[in-house]
Short mmCIF file of C-alpha atoms in Angstrom, two decimals:
data_model
loop_
_atom_site.label_atom_id
_atom_site.label_comp_id
_atom_site.label_asym_id
_atom_site.label_seq_id
_atom_site.Cartn_x
_atom_site.Cartn_y
_atom_site.Cartn_z
CA MET G 1 0.10 0.08 0.31
CA SER G 2 1.88 3.04 -0.53
CA SER G 3 1.82 5.67 1.93
CA SER G 4 0.04 8.71 0.76
CA ARG G 5 -3.23 6.09 0.10
CA TYR G 6 -2.54 5.53 3.81
CA LYS G 7 -2.01 9.52 5.09
CA ILE G 8 -5.78 9.90 3.69
CA ARG G 9 -7.04 6.64 5.31
CA LEU G 10 -6.10 8.15 8.13
CA PHE G 11 -7.03 11.47 7.71
CA LYS G 12 -10.53 10.36 7.30
CA ASP G 13 -10.82 8.26 9.74
CA ARG G 14 -9.34 10.83 12.37
CA LEU G 15 -11.83 13.52 10.44
CA PHE G 16 -14.61 10.97 11.23
CA SER G 17 -13.81 10.29 14.86
CA ALA G 18 -13.13 14.04 15.75
CA PHE G 19 -17.15 14.33 13.80
CA ALA G 20 -18.64 12.10 16.21
CA VAL G 21 -16.91 13.01 19.40
CA LEU G 22 -18.27 16.59 18.21
CA SER G 23 -21.76 15.24 18.21
CA ALA G 24 -21.73 13.48 21.61
CA LEU G 25 -20.00 16.83 23.36
CA ILE G 26 -22.89 19.54 21.83
CA GLY G 27 -25.32 16.85 23.03
CA LEU G 28 -23.82 16.14 26.14
CA SER G 29 -23.34 20.14 26.84
CA PHE G 30 -27.21 20.56 26.73
CA LEU G 31 -27.62 18.12 29.34
CA LEU G 32 -25.25 19.32 31.15
CA LEU G 33 -26.77 22.44 30.97
CA ILE G 34 -30.14 21.91 31.81
CA LEU G 35 -28.88 20.07 34.69
CA PHE G 36 -26.56 22.74 36.03
CA GLN G 37 -29.73 25.60 35.57
CA VAL G 38 -32.15 23.08 37.69
CA CYS G 39 -29.85 22.73 40.32
CA HIS G 40 -28.43 25.95 40.38
CA GLU G 41 -31.91 27.56 40.91
CA GLY G 42 -33.55 24.51 42.70
CA LEU G 43 -30.79 24.54 45.39
CA GLN G 44 -31.45 28.39 46.18
CA ALA G 45 -35.69 27.42 46.76
CA LEU G 46 -34.76 24.23 48.25
CA SER G 47 -35.41 23.84 52.04
CA PHE G 48 -36.94 21.98 54.67
CA ASP G 49 -40.51 23.03 54.20
CA THR G 50 -40.25 21.63 50.64
CA PHE G 51 -40.90 18.17 51.77
CA THR G 52 -42.82 19.28 54.81
CA LYS G 53 -45.28 21.40 53.75
CA THR G 54 -47.92 21.48 50.97
CA THR G 55 -48.85 24.23 48.36
CA PRO G 56 -49.09 27.36 49.81
CA PRO G 57 -51.62 30.10 48.73
CA PRO G 58 -49.94 33.36 46.86
CA GLY G 59 -47.88 35.49 49.06
CA GLU G 60 -47.09 32.51 51.98
CA LYS G 61 -44.23 29.89 52.51
CA GLY G 62 -44.94 26.35 51.56
CA GLY G 63 -43.69 23.08 50.21
CA LEU G 64 -44.36 20.60 47.64
CA ALA G 65 -45.14 17.57 49.96
CA ASN G 66 -48.65 17.08 48.92
CA ALA G 67 -47.28 16.60 45.25
CA MET G 68 -44.41 14.66 45.97
CA VAL G 69 -46.65 12.28 47.71
CA GLY G 70 -49.70 12.39 45.03
CA SER G 71 -46.56 11.75 41.90
CA PHE G 72 -45.56 8.54 44.29
CA LEU G 73 -49.00 7.38 44.46
CA LEU G 74 -49.83 8.22 40.76
CA SER G 75 -46.66 6.53 39.39
CA GLY G 76 -46.87 3.61 41.82
CA LEU G 77 -50.20 2.43 41.20
CA ALA G 78 -49.79 3.05 37.28
CA MET G 79 -46.57 0.51 37.53
CA LEU G 80 -49.10 -1.94 39.76
CA LEU G 81 -51.33 -1.80 36.67
CA SER G 82 -48.30 -2.24 34.40
CA VAL G 83 -45.40 -4.02 35.29
CA PRO G 84 -47.83 -7.51 35.10
CA LEU G 85 -49.37 -6.68 31.76
CA GLY G 86 -46.40 -5.17 30.38
CA VAL G 87 -44.50 -8.52 31.53
CA MET G 88 -46.88 -10.67 30.76
CA ALA G 89 -47.59 -9.16 27.44
CA GLY G 90 -44.03 -9.52 26.80
CA VAL G 91 -43.89 -12.99 27.69
CA TYR G 92 -46.13 -13.98 25.24
CA LEU G 93 -44.17 -12.18 22.45
CA ALA G 94 -40.98 -13.84 23.38
CA GLU G 95 -41.97 -17.03 24.31
CA PHE G 96 -45.09 -18.43 23.23
CA GLY G 97 -46.38 -16.33 20.07
CA ARG G 98 -43.11 -16.01 18.73
CA ASN G 99 -43.89 -15.01 15.08
CA GLY G 100 -46.91 -16.10 15.12
CA LYS G 101 -49.98 -13.61 13.27
CA LEU G 102 -51.06 -12.16 16.24
CA ALA G 103 -48.14 -11.72 17.49
CA MET G 104 -46.42 -9.23 15.19
CA VAL G 105 -49.68 -7.33 14.98
CA VAL G 106 -49.28 -6.90 18.65
CA ALA G 107 -45.84 -6.32 18.34
CA PHE G 108 -46.49 -3.52 15.46
CA LEU G 109 -49.20 -1.69 17.28
CA ASN G 110 -46.98 -1.41 20.47
CA ASP G 111 -44.24 0.31 18.59
CA ILE G 112 -46.92 2.90 17.56
CA LEU G 113 -47.85 3.19 21.13
CA LEU G 114 -44.32 3.47 22.57
CA SER G 115 -43.96 6.54 20.31
CA ALA G 116 -47.60 8.00 20.22
CA PRO G 117 -47.89 11.23 22.13
CA SER G 118 -48.63 11.16 25.41
CA ILE G 119 -51.58 13.99 25.17
CA CYS G 120 -53.17 11.18 23.10
CA PHE G 121 -53.20 8.71 26.14
CA GLY G 122 -54.68 11.88 28.71
CA LEU G 123 -57.51 12.36 26.29
CA PHE G 124 -58.42 8.80 25.62
CA VAL G 125 -58.23 8.04 29.75
CA TYR G 126 -60.52 11.55 29.44
CA GLU G 127 -63.50 9.81 27.23
CA ILE G 128 -63.32 6.18 29.04
CA ILE G 129 -63.03 6.81 32.99
CA VAL G 130 -63.18 10.69 33.69
CA LEU G 131 -66.25 11.71 31.63
CA PRO G 132 -68.34 8.27 32.88
CA THR G 133 -67.10 9.03 36.45
CA HIS G 134 -67.69 12.57 36.14
CA GLY G 135 -64.67 13.80 38.24
CA PHE G 136 -60.71 14.10 37.46
CA SER G 137 -59.30 11.33 39.78
CA GLY G 138 -55.90 9.80 40.78
CA TYR G 139 -57.52 6.44 39.53
CA ALA G 140 -57.50 8.06 35.86
CA GLY G 141 -54.29 9.82 35.95
CA ALA G 142 -52.73 6.38 37.20
CA VAL G 143 -54.14 4.77 34.01
CA ALA G 144 -53.34 7.28 32.06
CA LEU G 145 -49.50 6.94 33.15
CA ALA G 146 -49.79 3.06 32.79
CA PHE G 147 -50.69 3.62 29.11
CA ILE G 148 -47.17 5.10 29.19
CA ALA G 149 -45.66 2.36 30.78
CA ILE G 150 -47.22 -0.71 29.29
CA PRO G 151 -45.61 -0.43 25.89
CA VAL G 152 -41.92 0.25 27.36
CA ILE G 153 -41.76 -2.49 29.79
CA LEU G 154 -43.76 -4.91 26.98
CA GLN G 155 -40.73 -4.01 25.04
CA THR G 156 -37.95 -4.50 27.09
CA THR G 157 -39.59 -7.85 28.76
CA ARG G 158 -39.48 -8.69 25.03
CA ASP G 159 -35.79 -8.03 24.10
CA MET G 160 -34.85 -9.65 27.12
CA LEU G 161 -36.32 -12.76 26.42
CA THR G 162 -35.09 -13.05 22.63
CA LEU G 163 -31.80 -12.74 24.34
CA VAL G 164 -31.98 -15.81 25.88
CA PRO G 165 -30.63 -18.50 24.04
CA ASP G 166 -32.64 -21.55 22.99
CA PRO G 167 -30.67 -24.27 23.99
CA LEU G 168 -31.09 -23.15 27.28
CA ARG G 169 -34.69 -23.23 26.87
CA GLU G 170 -34.14 -26.64 25.49
CA ALA G 171 -32.36 -27.93 28.19
CA ALA G 172 -34.86 -27.35 30.69
CA SER G 173 -37.92 -28.42 28.43
CA ALA G 174 -35.49 -32.00 27.69
CA LEU G 175 -35.78 -32.17 31.83
CA GLY G 176 -39.38 -32.28 31.41
CA ALA G 177 -40.51 -28.60 32.47
CA PRO G 178 -43.40 -27.58 30.95
CA ARG G 179 -43.11 -24.18 28.76
CA TRP G 180 -44.31 -22.03 31.35
CA LYS G 181 -41.73 -23.10 34.27
CA VAL G 182 -39.06 -22.81 31.76
CA VAL G 183 -39.83 -19.28 31.38
CA PHE G 184 -40.17 -18.88 35.28
CA THR G 185 -37.31 -20.54 36.14
CA VAL G 186 -34.89 -20.11 33.51
CA CYS G 187 -35.46 -17.55 30.68
CA PHE G 188 -36.73 -14.80 33.84
CA ARG G 189 -33.32 -15.86 35.91
CA VAL G 190 -31.20 -14.66 32.57
CA ALA G 191 -33.17 -11.71 31.90
CA LYS G 192 -34.35 -9.82 35.44
CA GLY G 193 -31.47 -7.63 34.83
CA GLY G 194 -32.68 -6.37 31.83
CA ILE G 195 -36.67 -6.38 32.45
CA MET G 196 -35.86 -4.43 36.16
CA THR G 197 -34.07 -1.82 33.62
CA GLY G 198 -37.27 -1.22 31.58
CA ILE G 199 -39.35 -1.63 34.40
CA LEU G 200 -37.46 1.26 36.71
CA LEU G 201 -36.91 3.13 33.46
CA SER G 202 -40.38 3.39 32.65
CA PHE G 203 -41.16 4.66 36.08
CA ALA G 204 -38.59 7.29 35.54
CA ARG G 205 -40.49 8.14 32.01
CA ILE G 206 -44.09 8.34 34.35
CA ALA G 207 -42.85 9.97 37.22
CA GLY G 208 -41.92 13.37 34.97
CA GLU G 209 -45.22 13.20 32.65
CA THR G 210 -47.47 16.01 32.66
CA ALA G 211 -50.09 15.44 29.66
CA PRO G 212 -51.31 12.52 30.65
CA LEU G 213 -51.94 14.14 34.24
CA LEU G 214 -53.97 17.54 32.72
CA PHE G 215 -57.24 16.14 32.13
CA THR G 216 -57.60 12.88 34.34
CA ALA G 217 -55.65 13.29 37.53
CA LEU G 218 -55.55 17.26 37.35
CA ASN G 219 -53.99 18.77 40.21
CA ASN G 220 -54.82 19.53 43.94
CA ARG G 221 -53.30 22.23 46.09
CA PHE G 222 -54.27 19.88 49.53
CA TRP G 223 -52.71 17.44 51.09
CA ASN G 224 -54.93 14.32 49.45
CA VAL G 225 -54.32 10.96 49.59
CA SER G 226 -57.60 9.31 47.93
CA MET G 227 -57.20 8.05 44.53
CA ALA G 228 -60.53 8.95 44.00
CA GLU G 229 -60.33 12.79 44.32
CA PRO G 230 -58.30 15.12 41.39
CA MET G 231 -54.17 14.48 42.79
CA PRO G 232 -51.77 16.51 43.41
CA ASN G 233 -48.61 15.84 41.34
CA LEU G 234 -45.39 17.40 40.86
CA PRO G 235 -45.61 18.09 36.92
CA MET G 236 -48.32 19.70 36.94
CA THR G 237 -47.75 21.66 40.32
CA ILE G 238 -44.85 22.71 38.63
CA TYR G 239 -46.14 23.79 34.96
CA GLN G 240 -49.02 25.95 37.74
CA LEU G 241 -46.54 27.04 39.76
CA ALA G 242 -43.91 28.45 37.02
CA LEU G 243 -46.97 30.73 35.11
CA SER G 244 -48.09 32.09 38.23
CA PRO G 245 -46.94 36.06 38.63
CA TYR G 246 -45.23 35.21 41.94
CA PRO G 247 -41.88 35.14 42.61
CA ASP G 248 -42.36 32.63 45.49
CA TRP G 249 -44.57 30.20 43.20
CA HIS G 250 -41.12 30.73 41.04
CA GLU G 251 -38.84 29.67 43.52
CA LEU G 252 -41.04 26.38 44.23
CA ALA G 253 -41.53 25.42 40.80
CA TRP G 254 -37.40 25.39 40.46
CA ALA G 255 -37.83 23.78 43.55
CA GLY G 256 -39.51 20.71 42.01
CA ALA G 257 -38.18 20.36 39.00
CA MET G 258 -34.62 19.80 40.59
CA VAL G 259 -36.55 16.97 43.07
CA ILE G 260 -38.11 15.41 39.92
CA THR G 261 -34.87 15.74 37.85
CA LEU G 262 -32.81 14.08 40.47
CA THR G 263 -35.30 11.38 41.30
CA VAL G 264 -34.88 10.47 37.39
CA LEU G 265 -31.71 11.27 37.33
CA SER G 266 -30.99 8.85 40.02
CA ILE G 267 -33.32 6.09 38.91
CA ASN G 268 -31.40 6.52 35.56
CA VAL G 269 -28.20 5.38 37.14
CA LEU G 270 -29.55 2.94 39.75
CA THR G 271 -30.70 1.04 36.07
CA ARG G 272 -26.80 1.29 35.02
CA PHE G 273 -25.82 0.54 38.22
CA LEU G 274 -28.05 -3.29 38.04
CA THR G 275 -27.69 -4.03 34.75
CA ARG G 276 -23.24 -3.60 35.32
CA ASP G 277 -24.22 -6.12 38.09
CA PRO G 278 -22.10 -9.12 37.13
CA SER G 279 -24.71 -11.81 37.79
CA VAL G 280 -26.84 -10.59 35.53
CA ASN G 281 -26.67 -11.41 31.86
CA ARG G 282 -24.10 -13.83 31.99
CA ILE G 283 -24.98 -15.90 29.07
CA MET D 1 -29.21 -56.20 10.89
CA SER D 2 -28.18 -59.56 11.76
CA SER D 3 -26.99 -59.14 15.38
CA SER D 4 -30.07 -57.27 16.35
CA ASP D 5 -31.30 -60.95 17.96
CA GLN D 6 -28.16 -60.81 21.05
CA ALA D 7 -30.22 -57.80 22.86
CA ASP D 8 -33.18 -56.34 23.33
CA ALA D 9 -34.30 -53.19 21.54
CA VAL D 10 -35.50 -50.92 24.32
CA MET D 11 -36.26 -47.92 21.41
CA GLU D 12 -37.32 -49.11 18.04
CA ILE D 13 -37.76 -46.87 15.26
CA LYS D 14 -39.61 -47.19 12.07
CA ASN D 15 -39.56 -45.22 9.20
CA LEU D 16 -39.25 -41.83 10.41
CA SER D 17 -39.02 -39.17 8.19
CA PHE D 18 -39.30 -35.68 9.62
CA PHE D 19 -39.76 -32.30 8.10
CA TYR D 20 -38.90 -28.63 8.37
CA GLY D 21 -41.67 -26.72 7.49
CA ASP D 22 -41.59 -28.59 3.45
CA LYS D 23 -38.22 -29.60 3.74
CA GLN D 24 -37.61 -33.11 4.80
CA VAL D 25 -34.60 -33.78 6.44
CA LEU D 26 -35.05 -37.30 7.36
CA LYS D 27 -36.23 -39.87 4.79
CA SER D 28 -37.95 -43.36 6.24
CA VAL D 29 -35.22 -43.85 8.78
CA SER D 30 -35.54 -47.61 10.78
CA LEU D 31 -33.51 -48.26 13.66
CA SER D 32 -33.42 -50.17 16.96
CA LEU D 33 -31.67 -48.73 19.91
CA PHE D 34 -30.40 -51.16 22.24
CA GLY D 35 -29.81 -51.70 25.95
CA ASN D 36 -26.67 -51.05 27.97
CA GLY D 37 -24.81 -49.88 24.84
CA ILE D 38 -23.84 -46.58 23.26
CA THR D 39 -25.10 -46.20 19.48
CA ALA D 40 -23.30 -43.60 17.62
CA ILE D 41 -25.01 -41.74 14.98
CA MET D 42 -22.70 -40.25 12.23
CA GLY D 43 -22.47 -38.41 9.44
CA PRO D 44 -21.58 -35.68 7.82
CA SER D 45 -23.01 -32.06 8.08
CA GLY D 46 -26.70 -31.57 7.70
CA CYS D 47 -27.55 -35.29 7.45
CA GLY D 48 -30.12 -35.08 9.78
CA LYS D 49 -28.48 -36.62 12.71
CA SER D 50 -28.99 -34.01 15.27
CA THR D 51 -32.80 -33.92 13.86
CA LEU D 52 -32.29 -37.66 14.76
CA LEU D 53 -31.61 -37.42 18.24
CA ARG D 54 -34.21 -34.08 18.68
CA THR D 55 -36.96 -36.35 17.61
CA LEU D 56 -36.22 -39.31 20.19
CA ASN D 57 -37.36 -36.70 23.07
CA ARG D 58 -39.93 -34.71 21.15
CA ILE D 59 -37.48 -31.53 22.05
CA TYR D 60 -38.36 -30.49 18.47
CA ASP D 61 -42.03 -29.70 19.35
CA LEU D 62 -41.31 -26.82 21.03
CA TYR D 63 -41.07 -25.48 17.57
CA PRO D 64 -44.17 -25.33 15.43
CA GLU D 65 -43.51 -25.72 11.87
CA GLN D 66 -41.33 -28.80 12.47
CA ARG D 67 -42.60 -32.31 12.55
CA ALA D 68 -41.98 -36.04 12.24
CA GLN D 69 -43.60 -38.94 11.00
CA GLY D 70 -43.58 -42.71 11.42
CA GLN D 71 -43.28 -44.68 14.90
CA VAL D 72 -41.05 -44.23 17.20
CA PHE D 73 -41.47 -47.31 20.17
CA PHE D 74 -40.54 -46.83 23.64
CA GLY D 75 -42.12 -48.19 26.72
CA GLY D 76 -44.56 -49.74 24.49
CA GLU D 77 -45.66 -46.23 23.16
CA ASN D 78 -45.63 -44.64 19.87
CA ILE D 79 -43.77 -41.65 20.96
CA LEU D 80 -44.74 -39.51 18.14
CA ASP D 81 -48.02 -40.01 19.40
CA PRO D 82 -49.79 -36.13 20.23
CA ASP D 83 -51.37 -37.53 23.39
CA VAL D 84 -47.56 -39.01 24.69
CA ASP D 85 -46.88 -37.04 27.86
CA THR D 86 -43.90 -35.45 26.61
CA ALA D 87 -42.75 -34.57 30.62
CA TRP D 88 -43.25 -38.66 30.98
CA LEU D 89 -41.11 -39.17 27.94
CA ARG D 90 -38.49 -36.83 28.77
CA ARG D 91 -37.98 -38.59 32.31
CA ARG D 92 -37.05 -41.34 30.96
CA VAL D 93 -34.75 -40.05 27.52
CA GLY D 94 -32.52 -37.98 29.12
CA MET D 95 -30.53 -35.25 26.77
CA VAL D 96 -27.46 -33.36 26.46
CA PHE D 97 -26.81 -30.46 24.38
CA GLN D 98 -23.31 -29.58 22.22
CA LYS D 99 -22.80 -26.45 23.72
CA PRO D 100 -22.94 -26.59 28.30
CA THR D 101 -26.15 -25.64 29.00
CA PRO D 102 -25.90 -24.38 32.70
CA PHE D 103 -29.15 -22.88 34.15
CA PRO D 104 -28.39 -19.39 35.52
CA MET D 105 -28.59 -20.60 39.09
CA SER D 106 -25.99 -22.75 41.51
CA ILE D 107 -24.38 -26.14 40.95
CA PHE D 108 -27.03 -27.57 43.77
CA ASP D 109 -30.03 -25.92 41.99
CA ASN D 110 -28.75 -27.18 38.53
CA VAL D 111 -28.69 -30.61 38.94
CA ALA D 112 -31.99 -30.28 41.35
CA TYR D 113 -33.65 -28.66 38.52
CA GLY D 114 -35.03 -31.62 37.00
CA LEU D 115 -35.25 -33.61 40.27
CA LYS D 116 -38.15 -31.00 41.68
CA LEU D 117 -39.88 -31.36 38.76
CA TYR D 118 -41.04 -34.85 39.39
CA GLU D 119 -41.07 -35.47 43.22
CA LYS D 120 -41.45 -33.30 46.65
CA MET D 121 -38.30 -34.66 48.93
CA PRO D 122 -37.27 -33.65 52.08
CA SER D 123 -34.26 -31.72 51.51
CA SER D 124 -31.62 -34.01 52.69
CA VAL D 125 -33.22 -36.48 50.51
CA LEU D 126 -32.61 -33.91 47.55
CA ALA D 127 -29.23 -33.55 48.87
CA GLU D 128 -28.31 -36.80 48.29
CA ARG D 129 -29.63 -37.37 45.12
CA VAL D 130 -27.93 -34.55 43.81
CA GLU D 131 -24.75 -35.76 45.21
CA LYS D 132 -25.27 -39.11 43.36
CA ALA D 133 -25.99 -37.31 40.44
CA LEU D 134 -22.65 -35.35 40.41
CA ARG D 135 -20.75 -38.66 41.65
CA ASN D 136 -21.90 -40.48 38.46
CA ALA D 137 -20.92 -37.42 36.59
CA ALA D 138 -17.53 -37.91 38.22
CA LEU D 139 -17.89 -34.35 38.97
CA TRP D 140 -18.66 -34.43 42.63
CA ASP D 141 -14.53 -34.30 43.76
CA GLU D 142 -13.89 -31.21 41.94
CA VAL D 143 -17.09 -28.85 43.24
CA LYS D 144 -18.49 -30.52 46.62
CA ASP D 145 -16.87 -27.74 48.38
CA GLN D 146 -18.73 -25.03 45.85
CA LEU D 147 -21.99 -26.50 45.39
CA ARG D 148 -23.55 -22.64 45.59
CA ALA D 149 -21.43 -21.54 43.47
CA SER D 150 -23.35 -20.30 39.96
CA GLY D 151 -23.01 -23.54 37.30
CA GLN D 152 -21.63 -20.52 35.19
CA SER D 153 -18.58 -19.99 36.64
CA LEU D 154 -17.31 -23.41 35.95
CA SER D 155 -14.84 -24.74 33.02
CA GLY D 156 -16.51 -25.66 29.70
CA GLY D 157 -15.76 -29.21 30.48
CA GLN D 158 -17.47 -28.73 33.92
CA GLN D 159 -20.39 -27.36 32.64
CA GLN D 160 -20.89 -30.75 30.18
CA ARG D 161 -20.70 -32.62 33.24
CA LEU D 162 -22.87 -30.94 35.03
CA CYS D 163 -25.04 -31.00 32.34
CA ILE D 164 -24.75 -34.69 32.17
CA ALA D 165 -25.02 -34.56 36.16
CA ARG D 166 -28.65 -32.54 35.68
CA ALA D 167 -29.96 -35.45 33.04
CA LEU D 168 -29.07 -38.30 35.10
CA ALA D 169 -30.50 -36.72 38.55
CA VAL D 170 -33.67 -37.72 37.23
CA GLU D 171 -32.38 -41.52 36.47
CA PRO D 172 -33.82 -41.83 33.05
CA GLU D 173 -33.15 -44.95 30.76
CA ILE D 174 -31.90 -43.54 27.52
CA LEU D 175 -29.52 -40.21 27.53
CA LEU D 176 -29.42 -38.74 24.13
CA LEU D 177 -26.13 -36.84 23.25
CA ASP D 178 -25.90 -34.50 20.74
CA GLU D 179 -22.00 -33.83 20.02
CA PRO D 180 -21.21 -33.55 23.83
CA THR D 181 -17.67 -32.84 23.71
CA SER D 182 -17.31 -30.55 19.82
CA ALA D 183 -16.97 -27.80 22.39
CA LEU D 184 -14.58 -28.58 24.74
CA ASP D 185 -11.02 -29.01 24.31
CA PRO D 186 -8.80 -32.56 24.13
CA VAL D 187 -8.88 -33.04 28.20
CA SER D 188 -12.13 -32.23 29.08
CA THR D 189 -13.42 -34.57 25.84
CA ALA D 190 -10.98 -37.48 26.95
CA ARG D 191 -12.94 -36.90 30.31
CA ILE D 192 -16.10 -37.08 28.98
CA GLU D 193 -15.72 -40.03 27.08
CA ASP D 194 -14.09 -42.02 29.86
CA LEU D 195 -17.58 -40.84 31.89
CA ILE D 196 -19.67 -41.96 29.18
CA GLU D 197 -17.79 -45.45 28.72
CA THR D 198 -18.55 -46.29 32.38
CA LEU D 199 -22.10 -44.66 32.11
CA LYS D 200 -23.39 -47.46 29.90
CA LYS D 201 -23.05 -50.11 31.93
CA ASN D 202 -26.62 -48.65 33.39
CA TYR D 203 -27.50 -46.39 30.77
CA THR D 204 -28.69 -46.47 26.31
CA ILE D 205 -26.64 -44.29 25.24
CA VAL D 206 -27.42 -42.42 21.77
CA MET D 207 -24.75 -40.03 20.94
CA VAL D 208 -24.34 -38.04 17.72
CA THR D 209 -20.99 -37.27 16.81
CA HIS D 210 -19.14 -35.59 14.04
CA ASN D 211 -15.87 -37.19 15.53
CA LEU D 212 -14.96 -40.86 13.45
CA GLN D 213 -12.45 -41.72 15.91
CA GLN D 214 -14.33 -40.67 18.90
CA ALA D 215 -17.00 -43.25 17.54
CA ALA D 216 -14.91 -45.81 17.03
CA ARG D 217 -13.66 -45.57 20.63
CA ILE D 218 -16.67 -45.99 22.71
CA SER D 219 -19.58 -47.02 20.58
CA ASP D 220 -21.14 -50.44 20.50
CA TYR D 221 -23.25 -49.67 17.87
CA ALA D 222 -23.09 -47.01 14.90
CA ALA D 223 -25.53 -45.87 12.37
CA PHE D 224 -24.58 -43.68 9.58
CA LEU D 225 -27.02 -41.20 7.67
CA TYR D 226 -26.44 -39.40 4.48
CA MET D 227 -28.87 -36.89 3.73
CA GLY D 228 -31.18 -38.35 5.84
CA GLN D 229 -30.99 -41.83 4.74
CA LEU D 230 -29.39 -44.31 7.13
CA ILE D 231 -27.05 -45.93 4.99
CA GLU D 232 -25.49 -48.40 7.55
CA PHE D 233 -26.23 -49.60 10.95
CA ASP D 234 -24.50 -52.22 12.47
CA ALA D 235 -21.97 -53.01 15.49
CA ALA D 236 -19.63 -50.68 15.22
CA LYS D 237 -16.66 -53.10 15.27
CA LYS D 238 -18.30 -54.37 11.99
CA LEU D 239 -19.12 -50.97 10.62
CA PHE D 240 -15.88 -49.50 11.67
CA GLU D 241 -13.93 -52.33 9.88
CA SER D 242 -15.59 -53.95 7.04
CA PRO D 243 -18.38 -51.46 6.16
CA SER D 244 -21.03 -52.72 3.48
CA HIS D 245 -22.16 -49.95 1.97
CA PRO D 246 -19.91 -47.87 -0.81
CA LYS D 247 -21.11 -44.71 0.77
CA THR D 248 -19.93 -45.67 4.50
CA VAL D 249 -16.45 -46.98 2.98
CA ASP D 250 -16.42 -43.05 0.96
CA TYR D 251 -16.96 -41.27 4.63
CA LEU D 252 -14.62 -43.66 6.70
CA LYS D 253 -12.33 -42.91 4.18
CA GLY D 254 -12.86 -39.17 4.46
CA ARG D 255 -14.14 -38.59 0.96
CA PHE D 256 -16.77 -36.21 2.15
CA GLY D 257 -18.11 -35.08 5.75
#
């Protein structure tokens, strides 16, 4: 090979690397800017009261305790609804339906759901729950959030189970284990790290969703743990506080934004940590 | 074959054909498997030897597009009959695969996996049965102090013996081995071959192998498959020393495969 051609190649290679690194840095810098801004403003506003007091009326000091608890309850109930459904549907697609017609259709629809705008889920739940029950409620909000989580959980469960090598299934079947037992005692053990990651990521995703709650859970300025009532929640509270004319409320909105951002961030970091566990995904 | 009267057939395969979708990979194979001996199934890649083995415990059932025609008699039943309970069948016909397939659990739990499927037993009995299986698979001495360690932490050869122990634990009558040493180094291969030879006292062993020397070393009966057809089946000594079919002669001389 002539050395000039080699140099051209080397140059192209370096150019390409530099371009890739630059793109990554630009993307990352936005994330860092957001994080910096949120923490900078949030830390100033954050106090013990943020976690212990409820949303204040204009001109008074208060906190976000009701919104945090409400968000936690909404997301928790949504997970209770979506984890069993999403995981079992993923099991069906990966283990039983495989390449059957029904499985193909379900997988295709799930792809659409994955990228559907979240406000659509809110509208849908408004139609099927809020209107018939004549009121906004925590239940409606949780259902709307569950609709967002299900496709994510389904997809990761299916992908993770698809990665389990067939010889392992055959080995368990060859001992006489029925199909469901093969799935639950062998495949799940291999795929559990990945499935847990999907569940945690979907939790992180719905914890910060605002649109599906707009006309389902609505919001609530007061302390409320009854799912049948409009439910206080962080994203809607931040939205309302931020749009208000009062500086006190703006500060509180920043505190809420920081709490929610750091929560989501730590869940993401936790999932990274989980998937790095050497006992997971060994095969 | 002429010498078939010397021993009772444990399993009789009659006119077995096998299809992957529309593609036929076994063409009317008939063959008897004899007790307490090693039957080697040989042939070039793609001749259907693994497929033949996978029919004998109906593991192909996992894949809806695969189907078998013909009859395979075992324990008085035609096991290809859809009404046959595959759990019953697979308890009696164990299988070990080409690549070691330890489950992602401890060594102990790997061996106990099959046992727990069929019987409820006190943990002391379970421990005894696990030990017995590991001893039978010549693995006990190497793992007795680390039964709680992951099965996947063992070396390849140890993993394969773990899989053999797992299959032996439920005390099958027939053991199907699908190229059990092809993924292993020579030392591990020799250990597994020794093990298979000792196992034939108590089990009927059917082994698919690519390795002619291996088949000649340890088998009692040998079958040669070519393009889905059974070309020759005889006592191993006879087949290796004076094969009667020209295709077998060619194969043994290494002209194809």
